[in-house]
Every structure is written in C-alpha cells, then in structure tokens.
Amino acid sequence: MLTPAKVLVTGASGQAGAALCQQLADDPFFELVPLKRQQLDISSPQAVSAALQEHQPSFVVNCAGITRFSDHDDVAERAFAVNCEGAATLAEACARAKVPLLHLSSDAVFDNHYASGYTELDEVAPQGVYGESFWQGEERIRASLEQHIILRVSWLFSACGNNFLTQTVNAARTEDSLEAFSDHIGCPTSARDVARVVSAIIKQISNGAQAWGTYHYCGAEIISSYDFCKEILIAASEYENFKVEKLIALLAEEDQQEDSLPGSSVLICKKVLNIFGIRQRPWRQELKSEMRALYQLYQGGTQP
Ligand SMILES: NC(=O)c1ccc[n+]([C@@H]2O[C@H](COP(=O)([O-])OP(=O)(O)OC[C@H]3O[C@@H](n4cnc5c(N)ncnc54)[C@H](OP(=O)(O)O)[C@@H]3O)[C@@H](O)[C@H]2O)c1
C-alpha cells in the first residue's frame, strides 16, 4: 500500500493556501495538515519547531506571506517578519527535522525591466519592501536547507481573499470609474493553478526526483493590468450590471508609490517544464471559473 505524503501547509487560509489544501485534500496521495496563521505563526521559532515535532510531516509548503494586498499599517515590519524571518525559521526547522520545504516567493525580486520576462538565472534587483523581504527570505532558505523548492509566482487571483480580481469586482460595484496601469504587464495566475503545480512537484519529489532549487510559474498569456481589469469586468458582467462606467488607463511610470513599477512581472517558466514537465495553463478559463465561484460566494451572502 502506498503511504501518503504528509504535507504540512502554512498560511492555509490565504488564497494559495486554501486552493492547495483543497487540491491535496481531494487526492489520496496526500495526507494534509492545514495550518492557518492562528494555528501556526511562522515568525515564532518555538511554534514552528513544535508543529514539526507534533505533526511529523514528510513535506512542508509555505503559503504564508505578506503581499501588496495585505491590509496592515506596519507592512514593512510584517513583510520582513514573515517573508524573510518566517521563511528562514521554517527552513531551519525543516533542516533540523530533515524535511523538504516548498516556499512560495514572488516576481518582486526582479526590477520589472525585462519585457520578455525573467528566467531563474536572471539577476535579481529587489524593489521596495516586498521584493527585499522575499529576496532575503529566499537567500536564508538556500543557506540553511538543501532540500528546498522556491517557487516564484506572480499576479495571483482567486474568488476568495483580497486580490486584484476581488478588489476590481468590489470597486466596480460602488465606483463610477476605475483606474489601472497600462504600462505594467504580467501573467495572471489562478491560485488553483498554483495548487496544481505545487501538488505535481511534491508528487515527483516524493517519488524520488532530486530537483531542488528555484523555479518560476505563472499563467500563460501576457496582459497589462489595465487589460486584465477589463477582462475581469467582462467576465463579471455575465453575473451583474456594474455602477462603473469608465476604466482609466494610468501610467505606473508617473505614479509616486514605491511599489508602482512600470514594466514586466512576467516569469519565464521553461525550467519547471523541462525538469517537472509542468506546462503553463491559460488564465482565461481559470478567470471564468473563479468568477463563477465568486458569485456563488456573493449569492451565499459572503463578501470575499
Ligand atoms: N498574491 C499575489 O499576487 C502574489 C504574487 C507573488 C507572490 N505571492 C506570494 O505567494 C504566497 C501566497 O500568496 P497569497 O496571495 O495566497 O497571499 P494571501 O492570500 O494574503 O495569504 C497569505 C496567508 O499568510 C498568512 N500569514 C500572514 N502572516 C503569517 C504568519 N506570521 N504566520 C503564518 N501565516 C501567516 C495570512 O493569514 P491572515 O490572513 O490570517 O493574516 C494568509 O492566510 C505569499 O508568500 C505571497 O507573497 C503572492
């Protein structure tokens, strides 16, 4: 009989964490230990060691993180506490327990200048607090745990949580006009698609693949923030007539915010294809199904 891989997931209530837990729970190959922030704060070394001791997982996946969409006042402090110190704490505990770690990182380690996208070999140039916190977190993992996969993802969306999709739909319900950057391109990626990729990687590693290192994954097809916003409104208009009448194209280049970078968040995903045989999935179909899920939540009285 096959022994299931026991996977401990941190940040289990976030968009990537929840999608991953659903994916693993439906698959008999896995035994799932889903831990929300309230059950495991990854910035506490004692709590992390105790969780590994208690659950004895065969794999840890870190979906905990502070993103641009995280709604906190002390965001810089938290970003370093979670994306850097938390990631390092997990890696050190995994090293002591001899357990592999898959960590979700971000395109924010790059400076957005390559319109054609970034490979894993491109030099990083972290911008702002998120980029720096993710990059330092990655480096701490590399330094303390050989058995790691760092999976950089970008532009995540799902029906739940605070992300570009839910923010756009919520704003379109109440605002007359919306704004989005036309000079920032990326590849939207559904949280469920990330869950598919993570699950496939863990399976192959559990079956003996020794392919540790850093990988990129994002959905197929490049689009600007402005055009993605338009696609979201078109997909949502199947369910609802919006108040919004105008979508205004802004230039990130002219914006004063620290994290409003013009350019490209595109990640080139050839390595994950070559090593694990994982292909990018188009995000358009995923957008439709997440929109359906979002409106089911609305109809059930939930405000995501
Ligand atoms: N969203 C994107 O577009 C994007 C892009 C690139 C990379 N990523 C990275 O991918 C990962 C998953 O992103 P996501 O979109 O799923 O983020 P998310 O929806 O904001 O989920 C993050 C989760 O981390 C939890 N968390 C925060 N601090 C924690 C701590 N100290 N200990 C344990 N859990 C903690 C949060 O819990 P609470 O909600 O209870 O605070 C939340 O459940 C993150 O590392 C993120 O930075 C995301």
CSV table of C-alpha atoms and ligand atoms in Angstrom, one decimal:
chain,number,residue,atom,x,y,z
A,1,MET,CA,0.0,0.0,0.0
A,2,LEU,CA,1.2,3.5,-0.9
A,3,THR,CA,2.0,5.7,2.2
A,4,PRO,CA,0.5,9.1,1.6
A,5,ALA,CA,2.9,12.1,1.7
A,6,LYS,CA,2.0,14.0,4.8
A,7,VAL,CA,2.1,17.7,3.8
A,8,LEU,CA,2.0,20.5,6.3
A,9,VAL,CA,0.7,23.7,4.7
A,10,THR,CA,1.3,27.1,6.4
A,11,GLY,CA,-0.9,30.1,5.6
A,12,ALA,CA,-3.7,27.7,4.9
A,13,SER,CA,-6.5,30.3,4.8
A,14,GLY,CA,-4.8,32.5,2.2
A,15,GLN,CA,-5.7,32.3,-1.5
A,16,ALA,CA,-2.8,30.0,-2.4
A,17,GLY,CA,-3.0,28.1,0.9
A,18,ALA,CA,-6.8,27.4,0.6
A,19,ALA,CA,-6.5,26.3,-3.0
A,20,LEU,CA,-3.6,24.0,-2.2
A,21,CYS,CA,-5.4,22.5,0.8
A,22,GLN,CA,-8.4,21.8,-1.4
A,23,GLN,CA,-6.3,20.2,-4.1
A,24,LEU,CA,-4.4,18.0,-1.6
A,25,ALA,CA,-7.5,17.0,0.4
A,26,ASP,CA,-9.1,15.6,-2.8
A,27,ASP,CA,-6.0,13.4,-3.6
A,28,PRO,CA,-5.4,10.2,-1.8
A,29,PHE,CA,-1.7,10.5,-2.5
A,30,PHE,CA,-1.6,13.2,0.3
A,31,GLU,CA,-2.3,13.4,4.0
A,32,LEU,CA,-3.0,17.1,4.8
A,33,VAL,CA,-2.0,19.1,7.8
A,34,PRO,CA,-3.5,22.6,7.1
A,35,LEU,CA,-2.4,25.3,9.5
A,36,LYS,CA,-3.8,28.8,9.4
A,37,ARG,CA,-1.9,31.7,11.0
A,38,GLN,CA,-3.9,31.3,14.2
A,39,GLN,CA,-2.7,27.7,14.4
A,40,LEU,CA,0.9,28.3,13.3
A,41,ASP,CA,2.6,31.7,13.3
A,42,ILE,CA,5.7,31.1,11.2
A,43,SER,CA,7.5,34.0,12.7
A,44,SER,CA,7.7,32.1,16.0
A,45,PRO,CA,10.6,29.6,16.1
A,46,GLN,CA,9.1,27.8,19.1
A,47,ALA,CA,5.8,27.4,17.4
A,48,VAL,CA,7.4,26.2,14.1
A,49,SER,CA,9.5,23.6,15.9
A,50,ALA,CA,6.6,22.4,18.0
A,51,ALA,CA,4.4,22.0,14.9
A,52,LEU,CA,7.0,19.9,13.1
A,53,GLN,CA,7.5,17.8,16.2
A,54,GLU,CA,3.8,17.3,16.6
A,55,HIS,CA,2.8,16.5,13.0
A,56,GLN,CA,6.0,14.9,11.7
A,57,PRO,CA,5.3,15.9,8.1
A,58,SER,CA,7.1,14.4,5.1
A,59,PHE,CA,6.9,17.8,3.3
A,60,VAL,CA,6.2,21.4,4.3
A,61,VAL,CA,4.7,24.0,2.0
A,62,ASN,CA,4.9,27.7,3.0
A,63,CYS,CA,1.9,29.6,1.6
A,64,ALA,CA,2.2,32.2,4.4
A,65,GLY,CA,3.2,35.6,3.2
A,66,ILE,CA,2.6,39.3,3.3
A,67,THR,CA,1.6,40.6,-0.1
A,68,ARG,CA,0.9,44.0,-1.7
A,69,PHE,CA,-2.7,43.2,-1.0
A,70,SER,CA,-2.2,42.5,2.7
A,71,ASP,CA,-4.0,45.1,4.7
A,72,HIS,CA,-1.7,46.2,7.5
A,73,ASP,CA,-0.3,49.5,8.8
A,74,ASP,CA,3.1,48.2,9.7
A,75,VAL,CA,3.5,46.4,6.4
A,76,ALA,CA,7.3,46.8,6.1
A,77,GLU,CA,7.9,45.2,9.5
A,78,ARG,CA,5.5,42.4,8.9
A,79,ALA,CA,6.8,41.7,5.4
A,80,PHE,CA,10.3,41.1,6.9
A,81,ALA,CA,8.9,39.2,9.9
A,82,VAL,CA,7.0,36.8,7.6
A,83,ASN,CA,8.5,36.7,4.1
A,84,CYS,CA,12.1,36.7,5.4
A,85,GLU,CA,12.4,35.7,9.1
A,86,GLY,CA,9.4,33.4,8.9
A,87,ALA,CA,10.7,31.7,5.8
A,88,ALA,CA,14.1,31.3,7.4
A,89,THR,CA,12.6,29.9,10.6
A,90,LEU,CA,10.7,27.3,8.6
A,91,ALA,CA,13.8,26.4,6.6
A,92,GLU,CA,16.0,26.0,9.7
A,93,ALA,CA,13.3,23.8,11.5
A,94,CYS,CA,12.9,21.7,8.3
A,95,ALA,CA,16.7,21.3,8.1
A,96,ARG,CA,16.8,20.0,11.7
A,97,ALA,CA,13.8,17.7,11.1
A,98,LYS,CA,15.2,16.6,7.6
A,99,VAL,CA,12.0,17.6,5.9
A,100,PRO,CA,11.9,19.3,2.5
A,101,LEU,CA,10.3,22.7,2.1
A,102,LEU,CA,8.5,24.3,-0.8
A,103,HIS,CA,8.3,28.0,-0.4
A,104,LEU,CA,6.2,30.5,-2.5
A,105,SER,CA,8.2,33.5,-3.4
A,106,SER,CA,7.5,36.4,-5.8
A,107,ASP,CA,8.4,38.1,-9.1
A,108,ALA,CA,9.0,41.2,-6.8
A,109,VAL,CA,12.7,40.0,-6.5
A,110,PHE,CA,13.1,41.5,-10.0
A,111,ASP,CA,13.1,45.1,-11.2
A,112,ASN,CA,10.5,44.7,-13.9
A,113,HIS,CA,12.7,45.9,-16.8
A,114,TYR,CA,12.7,42.8,-19.0
A,115,ALA,CA,9.5,43.0,-21.0
A,116,SER,CA,10.1,39.4,-22.3
A,117,GLY,CA,10.2,38.1,-18.8
A,118,TYR,CA,12.6,36.7,-16.2
A,119,THR,CA,14.3,33.3,-16.0
A,120,GLU,CA,15.6,31.8,-12.8
A,121,LEU,CA,19.1,32.7,-14.0
A,122,ASP,CA,18.4,36.4,-14.3
A,123,GLU,CA,20.0,38.7,-11.8
A,124,VAL,CA,17.6,39.9,-9.1
A,125,ALA,CA,17.1,43.5,-8.2
A,126,PRO,CA,14.5,43.6,-5.5
A,127,GLN,CA,12.4,46.7,-5.4
A,128,GLY,CA,10.7,48.0,-2.3
A,129,VAL,CA,10.0,46.3,0.9
A,130,TYR,CA,8.2,43.2,-0.6
A,131,GLY,CA,11.0,42.5,-3.1
A,132,GLU,CA,13.7,42.9,-0.5
A,133,SER,CA,11.8,40.7,2.1
A,134,PHE,CA,11.2,38.0,-0.4
A,135,TRP,CA,14.8,38.0,-1.7
A,136,GLN,CA,16.3,37.9,1.7
A,137,GLY,CA,13.9,35.1,2.7
A,138,GLU,CA,15.0,33.1,-0.4
A,139,GLU,CA,18.6,33.5,0.5
A,140,ARG,CA,18.1,32.4,4.1
A,141,ILE,CA,16.3,29.3,2.8
A,142,ARG,CA,19.2,28.5,0.3
A,143,ALA,CA,21.7,29.0,3.1
A,144,SER,CA,20.1,26.6,5.6
A,145,LEU,CA,18.2,23.9,3.7
A,146,GLU,CA,19.5,22.0,0.7
A,147,GLN,CA,16.1,20.2,0.2
A,148,HIS,CA,14.1,23.2,-0.9
A,149,ILE,CA,12.0,24.3,-3.8
A,150,ILE,CA,11.5,28.1,-4.1
A,151,LEU,CA,8.6,28.7,-6.5
A,152,ARG,CA,8.3,32.3,-7.6
A,153,VAL,CA,4.8,33.1,-8.7
A,154,SER,CA,3.1,36.4,-9.8
A,155,TRP,CA,-0.3,38.1,-10.1
A,156,LEU,CA,-2.3,35.5,-8.1
A,157,PHE,CA,-6.1,35.7,-8.3
A,158,SER,CA,-8.9,33.7,-6.8
A,159,ALA,CA,-12.5,34.0,-5.7
A,160,CYS,CA,-11.5,34.4,-2.1
A,161,GLY,CA,-9.3,36.8,-0.2
A,162,ASN,CA,-8.0,40.2,-1.1
A,163,ASN,CA,-6.5,40.2,-4.6
A,164,PHE,CA,-6.8,42.1,-8.0
A,165,LEU,CA,-9.9,40.1,-9.0
A,166,THR,CA,-11.9,40.6,-5.8
A,167,GLN,CA,-10.7,44.2,-5.4
A,168,THR,CA,-11.7,45.1,-9.0
A,169,VAL,CA,-15.2,43.5,-8.7
A,170,ASN,CA,-15.8,45.1,-5.3
A,171,ALA,CA,-14.8,48.5,-6.6
A,172,ALA,CA,-16.9,48.2,-9.8
A,173,ARG,CA,-19.9,47.7,-7.6
A,174,THR,CA,-19.5,51.1,-5.9
A,175,GLU,CA,-17.3,53.4,-8.0
A,176,ASP,CA,-18.2,55.3,-11.2
A,177,SER,CA,-14.7,54.9,-12.6
A,178,LEU,CA,-11.8,52.5,-12.1
A,179,GLU,CA,-8.1,53.0,-12.8
A,180,ALA,CA,-5.4,50.5,-13.8
A,181,PHE,CA,-1.8,50.7,-15.1
A,182,SER,CA,-1.4,50.2,-18.8
A,183,ASP,CA,2.4,50.1,-18.7
A,184,HIS,CA,2.7,47.1,-16.3
A,185,ILE,CA,2.4,43.7,-17.8
A,186,GLY,CA,2.3,40.3,-16.2
A,187,CYS,CA,0.7,36.8,-16.4
A,188,PRO,CA,-2.3,36.4,-14.2
A,189,THR,CA,-2.2,33.1,-12.3
A,190,SER,CA,-5.1,31.4,-10.5
A,191,ALA,CA,-4.4,30.2,-7.0
A,192,ARG,CA,-5.9,26.8,-8.1
A,193,ASP,CA,-3.3,26.6,-10.9
A,194,VAL,CA,-0.5,27.2,-8.4
A,195,ALA,CA,-2.0,24.4,-6.3
A,196,ARG,CA,-1.9,22.1,-9.3
A,197,VAL,CA,1.8,22.9,-9.8
A,198,VAL,CA,2.8,22.6,-6.2
A,199,SER,CA,1.0,19.2,-5.9
A,200,ALA,CA,2.7,17.9,-9.1
A,201,ILE,CA,6.1,19.0,-7.8
A,202,ILE,CA,5.6,17.4,-4.4
A,203,LYS,CA,4.5,14.1,-6.0
A,204,GLN,CA,7.6,13.9,-8.2
A,205,ILE,CA,9.9,14.7,-5.3
A,206,SER,CA,8.1,12.2,-3.0
A,207,ASN,CA,8.7,9.7,-5.8
A,208,GLY,CA,12.4,10.4,-5.8
A,209,ALA,CA,13.1,13.4,-8.1
A,210,GLN,CA,16.1,15.2,-6.7
A,211,ALA,CA,15.4,18.6,-8.3
A,212,TRP,CA,15.9,21.1,-5.6
A,213,GLY,CA,16.3,24.8,-6.4
A,214,THR,CA,14.4,27.8,-7.7
A,215,TYR,CA,11.6,27.8,-10.2
A,216,HIS,CA,9.2,30.2,-11.9
A,217,TYR,CA,5.5,29.7,-12.6
A,218,CYS,CA,2.7,31.9,-13.9
A,219,GLY,CA,-0.3,31.5,-16.1
A,220,ALA,CA,0.1,31.5,-19.9
A,221,GLU,CA,-0.6,34.8,-21.8
A,222,ILE,CA,0.8,38.2,-21.1
A,223,ILE,CA,-1.5,41.1,-20.4
A,224,SER,CA,-1.4,44.6,-18.9
A,225,SER,CA,-3.0,45.4,-15.6
A,226,TYR,CA,-5.4,47.7,-17.5
A,227,ASP,CA,-6.5,45.0,-19.9
A,228,PHE,CA,-6.7,42.4,-17.2
A,229,CYS,CA,-9.0,44.7,-15.3
A,230,LYS,CA,-11.1,45.0,-18.5
A,231,GLU,CA,-11.2,41.1,-18.8
A,232,ILE,CA,-12.4,40.9,-15.1
A,233,LEU,CA,-15.2,43.3,-15.7
A,234,ILE,CA,-16.3,41.5,-18.9
A,235,ALA,CA,-16.3,38.1,-17.1
A,236,ALA,CA,-18.2,39.6,-14.1
A,237,SER,CA,-20.7,41.3,-16.4
A,238,GLU,CA,-22.2,37.9,-17.0
A,239,TYR,CA,-23.5,38.0,-13.5
A,240,GLU,CA,-24.1,41.7,-12.7
A,241,ASN,CA,-24.6,45.1,-14.1
A,242,PHE,CA,-22.0,47.4,-12.6
A,243,LYS,CA,-22.1,51.0,-11.5
A,244,VAL,CA,-18.7,51.7,-13.0
A,245,GLU,CA,-18.8,53.5,-16.4
A,246,LYS,CA,-15.2,54.3,-17.1
A,247,LEU,CA,-11.9,52.4,-16.9
A,248,ILE,CA,-9.0,54.9,-16.9
A,249,ALA,CA,-5.5,53.8,-18.1
A,250,LEU,CA,-2.8,55.2,-15.8
A,251,LEU,CA,1.0,55.0,-16.2
A,252,ALA,CA,2.9,53.3,-13.3
A,253,GLU,CA,5.9,55.3,-14.5
A,254,GLU,CA,4.2,58.5,-13.4
A,255,ASP,CA,2.9,57.1,-10.1
A,256,GLN,CA,4.6,58.1,-6.9
A,257,GLN,CA,4.0,54.9,-4.9
A,258,GLU,CA,7.1,52.9,-4.1
A,259,ASP,CA,5.7,49.6,-5.4
A,260,SER,CA,4.1,51.1,-8.6
A,261,LEU,CA,6.6,49.8,-11.1
A,262,PRO,CA,6.1,50.1,-14.8
A,263,GLY,CA,7.4,47.2,-16.9
A,264,SER,CA,7.1,43.5,-16.6
A,265,SER,CA,6.2,40.9,-13.9
A,266,VAL,CA,6.4,38.2,-16.5
A,267,LEU,CA,8.1,35.0,-15.4
A,268,ILE,CA,9.6,32.6,-17.9
A,269,CYS,CA,8.5,29.1,-16.9
A,270,LYS,CA,10.7,26.8,-19.1
A,271,LYS,CA,12.6,25.3,-16.2
A,272,VAL,CA,9.5,23.9,-14.5
A,273,LEU,CA,8.5,22.4,-17.8
A,274,ASN,CA,11.9,20.9,-18.5
A,275,ILE,CA,12.5,19.5,-15.1
A,276,PHE,CA,9.0,18.6,-13.9
A,277,GLY,CA,7.1,18.5,-17.2
A,278,ILE,CA,4.6,21.2,-15.9
A,279,ARG,CA,3.1,23.3,-18.6
A,280,GLN,CA,1.6,26.8,-18.1
A,281,ARG,CA,-2.1,26.9,-18.2
A,282,PRO,CA,-4.0,29.8,-19.8
A,283,TRP,CA,-5.6,32.0,-17.2
A,284,ARG,CA,-8.7,32.9,-19.2
A,285,GLN,CA,-10.6,29.7,-18.4
A,286,GLU,CA,-9.5,30.0,-14.8
A,287,LEU,CA,-10.8,33.5,-14.6
A,288,LYS,CA,-14.2,32.3,-15.7
A,289,SER,CA,-14.3,29.6,-13.1
A,290,GLU,CA,-13.1,31.8,-10.3
A,291,MET,CA,-15.7,34.4,-11.3
A,292,ARG,CA,-18.4,31.7,-11.1
A,293,ALA,CA,-17.1,30.8,-7.6
A,294,LEU,CA,-17.0,34.4,-6.6
A,295,TYR,CA,-20.7,34.9,-7.5
A,296,GLN,CA,-21.6,31.7,-5.7
A,297,LEU,CA,-20.0,33.3,-2.6
A,298,TYR,CA,-21.9,36.5,-3.1
A,299,GLN,CA,-25.2,34.6,-3.5
A,300,GLY,CA,-24.4,32.7,-0.3
A,301,GLY,CA,-24.1,36.1,1.4
A,302,THR,CA,-20.3,36.0,1.7
A,303,GLN,CA,-18.3,39.2,1.0
A,304,PRO,CA,-14.9,37.7,-0.1
B,1,LIG,N1,-1.0,37.5,-4.3
B,1,LIG,C1,-0.1,37.6,-5.3
B,1,LIG,O1,-0.3,38.2,-6.3
B,1,LIG,C2,1.3,37.1,-5.1
B,1,LIG,C3,2.3,37.3,-6.1
B,1,LIG,C4,3.6,36.8,-5.9
B,1,LIG,C5,3.9,36.0,-4.8
B,1,LIG,N2,2.9,35.8,-3.8
B,1,LIG,C6,3.3,35.0,-2.6
B,1,LIG,O2,2.6,33.8,-2.6
B,1,LIG,C7,2.3,33.5,-1.2
B,1,LIG,C8,0.8,33.3,-1.1
B,1,LIG,O3,0.1,34.4,-1.5
B,1,LIG,P1,-1.4,34.6,-1.4
B,1,LIG,O4,-1.9,35.5,-2.5
B,1,LIG,O5,-2.1,33.3,-1.1
B,1,LIG,O6,-1.5,35.5,0.0
B,1,LIG,P2,-2.7,35.7,1.0
B,1,LIG,O7,-4.0,35.4,0.4
B,1,LIG,O8,-2.5,37.1,1.6
B,1,LIG,O9,-2.4,34.6,2.1
B,1,LIG,C9,-1.3,34.7,2.9
B,1,LIG,C10,-1.6,33.9,4.1
B,1,LIG,O10,-0.4,34.1,5.0
B,1,LIG,C11,-1.0,34.2,6.3
B,1,LIG,N3,0.0,34.7,7.2
B,1,LIG,C12,0.4,36.0,7.3
B,1,LIG,N4,1.4,36.1,8.3
B,1,LIG,C13,1.6,34.9,8.8
B,1,LIG,C14,2.4,34.3,9.8
B,1,LIG,N5,3.2,35.1,10.6
B,1,LIG,N6,2.3,33.0,10.1
B,1,LIG,C15,1.5,32.2,9.3
B,1,LIG,N7,0.7,32.7,8.4
B,1,LIG,C16,0.7,34.0,8.1
B,1,LIG,C17,-2.2,35.0,6.2
B,1,LIG,O11,-3.0,34.9,7.3
B,1,LIG,P3,-4.0,36.1,7.8
B,1,LIG,O12,-4.9,36.4,6.6
B,1,LIG,O13,-4.8,35.5,8.9
B,1,LIG,O14,-3.1,37.2,8.2
B,1,LIG,C18,-2.8,34.5,4.9
B,1,LIG,O15,-3.6,33.4,5.2
B,1,LIG,C19,2.8,34.6,-0.4
B,1,LIG,O16,4.1,34.4,0.1
B,1,LIG,C20,2.8,35.7,-1.4
B,1,LIG,O17,3.6,36.8,-1.0
B,1,LIG,C21,1.6,36.3,-4.0
